[in-house]
Short mmCIF file of C-alpha atoms in Angstrom, two decimals:
data_model
loop_
_atom_site.label_atom_id
_atom_site.label_comp_id
_atom_site.label_asym_id
_atom_site.label_seq_id
_atom_site.Cartn_x
_atom_site.Cartn_y
_atom_site.Cartn_z
CA UNK A 77 -15.26 -35.36 19.06
CA UNK A 78 -18.16 -37.51 20.33
CA UNK A 79 -20.54 -38.86 17.71
CA UNK A 80 -23.55 -41.12 17.97
CA UNK A 81 -23.78 -44.33 15.99
CA UNK A 82 -26.21 -42.64 13.58
CA UNK A 83 -23.70 -39.85 12.90
CA UNK A 84 -20.92 -42.34 12.15
CA UNK A 85 -22.97 -44.12 9.56
CA UNK A 86 -25.09 -41.35 8.02
CA UNK A 87 -22.63 -40.86 5.17
CA UNK A 88 -22.03 -44.59 4.63
CA UNK A 89 -23.92 -47.04 2.47
CA UNK A 90 -23.80 -50.83 2.63
CA UNK A 91 -24.84 -53.53 0.15
CA UNK A 92 -27.87 -55.54 1.16
CA UNK A 93 -26.36 -58.89 2.08
CA UNK A 94 -27.06 -61.69 4.52
CA UNK A 95 -25.21 -64.98 4.77
CA UNK A 96 -27.13 -68.16 3.82
CA UNK A 97 -26.95 -69.37 7.40
CA UNK A 98 -28.63 -66.18 8.61
CA UNK A 99 -31.28 -65.73 5.98
CA UNK A 100 -34.73 -65.53 7.36
CA UNK A 101 -36.55 -68.84 6.80
CA UNK A 102 -40.29 -68.75 6.90
CA UNK A 103 -42.57 -71.80 6.79
CA UNK A 104 -45.95 -70.76 5.43
CA UNK A 105 -48.80 -70.93 7.87
CA UNK A 106 -52.28 -72.04 6.98
CA UNK A 107 -54.84 -69.35 6.50
CA UNK A 108 -56.87 -70.65 9.41
CA UNK A 109 -54.07 -70.45 11.93
CA UNK A 110 -55.52 -69.31 15.21
CA UNK A 111 -52.81 -69.36 17.83
CA UNK A 112 -49.06 -69.38 17.84
CA UNK A 113 -46.88 -70.21 20.79
CA UNK A 114 -43.31 -68.96 20.69
CA UNK A 115 -40.68 -71.36 21.94
CA UNK A 116 -37.01 -70.58 22.41
CA UNK A 117 -34.48 -73.13 21.21
CA UNK A 118 -30.81 -73.38 21.95
CA UNK A 119 -29.69 -71.65 18.75
CA UNK A 120 -30.92 -68.18 19.79
CA UNK A 121 -33.62 -68.40 17.09
CA UNK A 122 -37.29 -67.94 17.79
CA UNK A 123 -39.48 -70.94 16.83
CA UNK A 124 -43.14 -70.14 16.22
CA UNK A 125 -45.46 -73.16 16.63
CA UNK A 126 -48.89 -73.33 15.04
CA UNK A 127 -51.21 -75.49 17.16
CA UNK A 128 -54.17 -75.46 14.79
CA UNK A 129 -53.09 -78.45 12.72
CA UNK A 130 -50.59 -80.06 15.10
CA UNK A 131 -47.72 -79.18 12.75
CA UNK A 132 -44.73 -77.06 13.67
CA UNK A 133 -44.10 -74.28 11.24
CA UNK A 134 -40.92 -72.41 12.23
CA UNK A 135 -39.92 -68.87 11.41
CA UNK A 136 -36.21 -68.24 11.96
CA UNK A 137 -35.30 -64.65 12.86
CA UNK A 138 -31.57 -63.78 12.85
CA UNK A 139 -30.14 -62.49 16.10
CA UNK A 140 -29.93 -58.68 16.13
CA UNK A 141 -26.46 -58.74 17.67
CA UNK A 142 -25.14 -60.88 14.82
CA UNK A 143 -26.54 -58.43 12.23
CA UNK A 144 -24.89 -55.54 14.01
CA UNK A 145 -21.60 -57.43 14.07
CA UNK A 146 -21.92 -58.04 10.35
CA UNK A 147 -22.52 -54.33 9.71
CA UNK A 148 -19.76 -53.19 12.04
CA UNK A 149 -17.36 -55.56 10.29
CA UNK A 150 -18.00 -53.99 6.89
CA UNK A 151 -15.05 -52.20 5.30
CA UNK A 152 -15.74 -48.48 4.85
CA UNK A 153 -13.86 -45.35 3.88
CA UNK A 154 -13.33 -42.43 6.22
CA UNK A 155 -16.17 -39.91 6.07
CA UNK A 156 -13.51 -37.36 5.04
CA UNK A 157 -12.21 -39.33 2.07
CA UNK A 158 -13.35 -36.56 -0.30
CA UNK A 159 -11.13 -34.14 1.60
CA UNK A 160 -8.16 -36.45 1.07
CA UNK A 161 -8.16 -39.01 3.91
CA UNK A 162 -6.98 -42.42 2.60
CA UNK A 163 -8.11 -44.48 5.61
CA UNK A 164 -10.36 -47.51 5.09
CA UNK A 165 -11.09 -50.30 7.55
CA UNK A 166 -13.92 -51.94 9.44
CA UNK A 167 -16.77 -49.70 10.52
CA UNK A 168 -16.18 -50.53 14.18
CA UNK A 169 -12.79 -48.81 13.92
CA UNK A 170 -14.17 -45.61 12.41
CA UNK A 171 -14.79 -43.95 15.77
CA UNK A 172 -11.23 -44.52 16.89
CA UNK A 173 -9.92 -43.26 13.56
CA UNK A 174 -11.98 -40.05 13.75
CA UNK A 175 -10.34 -39.28 17.09
CA UNK A 176 -7.04 -38.94 15.24
CA UNK A 177 -8.07 -38.19 11.63
CA UNK A 178 -6.31 -35.02 10.55
CA UNK A 179 -9.25 -34.06 8.35
CA UNK A 180 -11.82 -34.32 11.16
CA UNK A 181 -12.91 -31.06 12.77
CA UNK A 182 -12.26 -30.26 16.41
CA UNK A 183 -13.01 -27.17 18.51
CA UNK A 184 -10.31 -24.51 18.45
CA UNK A 185 -8.04 -24.95 21.46
CA UNK A 186 -8.14 -21.18 22.02
CA UNK A 187 -11.93 -21.48 22.47
CA UNK A 188 -12.75 -19.04 19.69
CA UNK A 189 -15.79 -21.17 18.79
CA UNK A 190 -14.56 -22.37 15.40
CA UNK A 191 -14.53 -26.03 14.31
CA UNK A 192 -11.23 -26.58 12.50
CA UNK A 193 -9.83 -29.70 10.78
CA UNK A 194 -6.81 -31.02 12.66
CA UNK A 195 -4.64 -30.59 9.57
CA UNK A 196 -5.43 -26.84 9.55
CA UNK A 197 -5.36 -26.28 13.30
CA UNK A 198 -1.74 -25.12 13.42
CA UNK A 199 -2.30 -22.51 10.71
CA UNK A 200 -5.55 -21.42 12.37
CA UNK A 201 -3.88 -20.95 15.75
CA UNK A 202 -1.00 -19.09 14.16
CA UNK A 203 -2.70 -16.86 11.60
CA UNK A 204 -6.51 -16.68 11.72
CA UNK A 205 -7.77 -17.44 15.23
CA UNK A 206 -9.21 -14.22 16.73
CA UNK A 207 -8.13 -15.38 20.19
CA UNK A 208 -4.54 -16.21 19.27
CA UNK A 209 -1.71 -14.34 20.98
CA UNK A 210 0.94 -12.96 18.67
CA UNK A 211 3.81 -10.53 18.92
CA UNK A 212 4.10 -7.58 16.57
CA UNK A 213 7.31 -8.05 14.62
CA UNK A 214 8.03 -4.32 14.66
CA UNK A 215 7.26 -3.11 18.20
CA UNK A 216 7.38 -6.54 19.99
CA UNK A 217 4.00 -5.88 21.64
CA UNK A 218 1.93 -8.99 22.52
CA UNK A 219 -1.64 -8.79 21.21
CA UNK A 220 -4.52 -11.17 20.60
CA UNK A 221 -5.70 -11.86 17.07
CA UNK A 222 -8.40 -9.19 16.78
CA UNK A 223 -6.18 -6.49 18.28
CA UNK A 224 -3.25 -7.56 16.11
CA UNK A 225 -5.28 -7.22 12.91
CA UNK A 226 -6.21 -3.68 13.95
CA UNK A 227 -2.61 -2.99 14.98
CA UNK A 228 -1.14 -4.13 11.66
CA UNK A 229 -1.08 -1.14 9.35
CA UNK A 230 -0.89 1.34 12.20
CA UNK A 231 2.13 0.17 14.21
CA UNK A 232 4.28 3.27 14.85
CA UNK A 233 7.47 1.20 14.60
CA UNK A 234 6.75 -0.36 11.20
CA UNK A 235 9.41 0.73 8.66
CA UNK A 236 7.98 2.36 5.55
CA UNK A 237 9.43 3.99 2.46
CA UNK A 238 8.71 7.68 2.00
CA UNK A 239 5.70 8.23 -0.27
CA UNK A 240 7.58 11.02 -2.08
CA UNK A 241 10.04 8.40 -3.41
CA UNK A 242 13.10 10.06 -1.94
CA UNK A 243 14.49 6.61 -1.06
CA UNK A 244 14.36 7.02 2.71
CA UNK A 245 12.91 4.23 4.90
CA UNK A 246 11.71 5.30 8.35
CA UNK A 247 9.41 4.22 11.17
CA UNK A 248 5.77 5.18 10.64
CA UNK A 249 5.89 7.58 13.61
CA UNK A 250 8.75 9.51 11.97
CA UNK A 251 7.23 9.66 8.51
CA UNK A 252 5.00 12.72 8.98
CA UNK A 253 7.84 14.88 10.26
CA UNK A 254 10.14 13.62 7.51
CA UNK A 255 7.67 14.50 4.74
CA UNK A 256 7.01 17.94 6.21
CA UNK A 257 10.56 19.00 7.08
CA UNK A 258 13.31 16.66 5.86
CA UNK A 259 12.25 14.98 2.61
CA UNK A 260 14.32 16.14 -0.36
CA UNK A 261 11.36 15.46 -2.68
CA UNK A 262 8.80 17.51 -0.76
CA UNK A 263 7.29 20.57 -2.44
CA UNK A 264 8.58 23.84 -1.02
CA UNK A 265 7.36 27.30 -2.09
CA UNK A 266 10.00 29.80 -3.18
CA UNK A 267 10.01 32.63 -0.65
CA UNK A 268 10.57 35.19 -3.41
CA UNK A 269 8.21 34.19 -6.25
CA UNK A 270 5.84 31.87 -4.27
CA UNK A 271 6.06 29.08 -6.86
CA UNK A 272 6.56 25.53 -5.52
CA UNK A 273 9.66 23.45 -6.28
CA UNK A 274 11.18 20.19 -5.03
CA UNK A 275 13.37 20.83 -2.02
CA UNK A 276 16.49 19.49 -3.73
CA UNK A 277 16.03 21.86 -6.70
CA UNK A 278 15.08 24.99 -4.77
CA UNK A 279 18.65 26.20 -4.36
CA UNK A 280 19.25 25.98 -8.11
CA UNK A 281 16.03 27.93 -8.67
CA UNK A 282 17.22 30.71 -6.38
CA UNK A 283 20.19 31.36 -8.69
CA UNK A 284 17.75 32.12 -11.53
CA UNK A 285 14.62 33.36 -9.75
CA UNK A 286 13.57 36.72 -11.24
CA UNK A 287 12.35 37.95 -7.87
CA UNK A 288 15.36 36.80 -5.89
CA UNK A 289 17.26 39.77 -4.39
CA UNK A 290 20.73 40.50 -5.72
CA UNK A 291 23.19 43.14 -4.51
CA UNK A 292 23.81 46.24 -6.56
CA UNK A 293 27.31 45.91 -8.07
CA UNK A 294 27.99 49.56 -7.15
CA UNK A 295 26.86 49.14 -3.54
CA UNK A 296 24.37 51.94 -3.67
CA UNK A 297 22.02 52.91 -0.88
CA UNK A 298 19.40 50.37 -1.98
CA UNK A 299 22.07 47.63 -1.84
CA UNK A 300 19.58 44.81 -2.68
CA UNK A 301 17.21 44.80 -5.65
CA UNK A 302 15.21 42.03 -7.40
CA UNK A 303 17.17 40.37 -10.18
CA UNK A 304 14.64 41.34 -12.85
CA UNK A 305 14.94 45.04 -11.88
CA UNK A 306 18.74 45.23 -11.74
CA UNK A 307 19.26 46.57 -15.28
CA UNK A 308 16.65 49.27 -14.80
CA UNK A 309 18.17 50.18 -11.46
CA UNK A 310 21.67 50.54 -12.89
CA UNK A 311 20.43 52.60 -15.80
CA UNK A 312 18.15 55.03 -14.04
CA UNK A 313 18.31 54.84 -10.27
CA UNK A 314 21.65 53.66 -8.92
CA UNK A 315 23.09 56.53 -6.85
CA UNK A 316 26.55 54.97 -6.69
CA UNK A 317 27.07 54.66 -10.43
CA UNK A 318 29.49 57.22 -11.92
CA UNK A 319 27.72 58.88 -14.83
CA UNK A 320 29.25 61.26 -17.39
CA UNK A 321 28.21 64.88 -17.62
CA UNK A 322 25.38 65.68 -19.99
CA UNK A 323 27.83 67.92 -21.90
CA UNK A 324 30.07 64.96 -22.63
CA UNK A 325 29.56 65.37 -26.40
CA UNK A 326 30.67 68.98 -26.10
CA UNK A 327 33.90 67.89 -24.46
CA UNK A 328 33.20 67.83 -20.68
CA UNK A 329 35.03 64.93 -19.11
CA UNK A 330 33.39 65.04 -15.69
CA UNK A 331 31.98 61.84 -14.17
CA UNK A 332 30.10 61.87 -10.93
CA UNK A 333 27.33 60.37 -8.89
CA UNK A 334 23.71 60.99 -9.67
CA UNK A 335 21.89 63.48 -7.55
CA UNK A 336 23.41 66.42 -5.72
CA UNK A 337 26.95 65.86 -7.01
CA UNK A 338 25.87 66.07 -10.64
CA UNK A 339 23.65 69.07 -9.96
CA UNK A 340 26.48 70.88 -8.21
CA UNK A 341 28.80 70.22 -11.16
CA UNK A 342 26.28 71.65 -13.61
CA UNK A 343 25.89 74.81 -11.52
CA UNK A 344 29.60 75.34 -10.97
CA UNK A 345 30.68 74.60 -14.53
CA UNK A 346 27.91 76.32 -16.45
CA UNK A 347 30.31 78.90 -17.99
CA UNK A 348 32.75 76.19 -19.05
CA UNK A 349 29.88 74.25 -20.55
CA UNK A 350 28.86 77.40 -22.50
CA UNK A 351 32.38 77.82 -23.88
CA UNK A 352 32.45 74.16 -24.87
CA UNK A 353 29.11 74.48 -26.63
CA UNK A 354 30.28 77.58 -28.52
CA UNK A 355 33.42 75.78 -29.58
CA UNK A 356 31.31 72.84 -30.70
CA UNK A 357 29.03 75.12 -32.72
CA UNK A 358 32.01 76.76 -34.42
CA UNK A 359 33.46 73.39 -35.28
CA UNK A 360 30.16 72.24 -36.69
CA UNK A 361 29.88 75.43 -38.80
CA UNK A 362 33.29 74.77 -40.35
CA UNK A 363 32.22 71.20 -41.08
CA UNK A 364 29.03 72.41 -42.74
CA UNK A 365 30.94 74.90 -44.90
CA UNK A 366 33.41 72.27 -46.05
CA UNK A 367 30.57 69.92 -46.92
CA UNK A 368 28.86 72.61 -49.01
CA UNK A 369 32.10 73.29 -50.89
CA UNK A 370 32.53 69.60 -51.63
CA UNK A 371 28.97 69.32 -52.91
CA UNK A 372 29.40 72.33 -55.24
CA UNK A 373 32.57 70.86 -56.75
CA UNK A 374 30.81 67.61 -57.41
CA UNK A 375 28.01 69.46 -59.16
CA UNK A 376 30.44 71.29 -61.49
CA UNK A 377 32.22 68.08 -62.41
CA UNK A 378 28.97 66.38 -63.43
CA UNK A 379 27.81 69.33 -65.47
#
């Protein structure tokens, strides 16, 4: 990096010092001095002669080149010593040092416009330079820095864990389908009761779901009924269930299907049912008479 002399020294300070041999010596001039004639001597000093009183009064001015040499020979620290550079040497060597100082800034070699310290250049070129070329570690696509930053977080080949915490790790491009169709922890509505359950618990729910269809144990015409309606179906509606005759208490032992079969039995056996009912009435009359006799005997005993 090219710097002017003023830029090298703008952060440096020097003690005010001049050697005794190069101190400025001034011989006072009279107040009425009119004319001075400069004369050069062999020591590179300027001698000023006052001709008013025929006496030579000399003013010695140090050579500018010698002063510059004195300054350039001063020991200084690197202008980046606050950043950690330990270099110190003569000022004349500062320019050469800055050409290699790892703390000095140089333009990015990728021409991104940034001024980067040499010590950070490698990291800049590798991680932060917008013009760097890098390869996506997932899809192996070569991209520059700006495109890579946009690509990271959207690469279809990046492996990700399922957000439903099912434990599966898939490429980003497969994740949507997995969550919608394959994930065991996705919410799935029951097709019978419309409530939502985790996919891996849905089958267990079906064994208890009140609206899940179950077959009639007697294989009636309906065949399938909701689980919560099965008891009512068996009691009142199942056409395949053998039911006893309504005159069972009278002694009829017939069992048949509901509907036409039972109606036909009642029509065909009405006389038998009448005989059974008469027999039942007679039996009940005998039971009533025996009960009355027992009650009367108990009354006599207590009296």
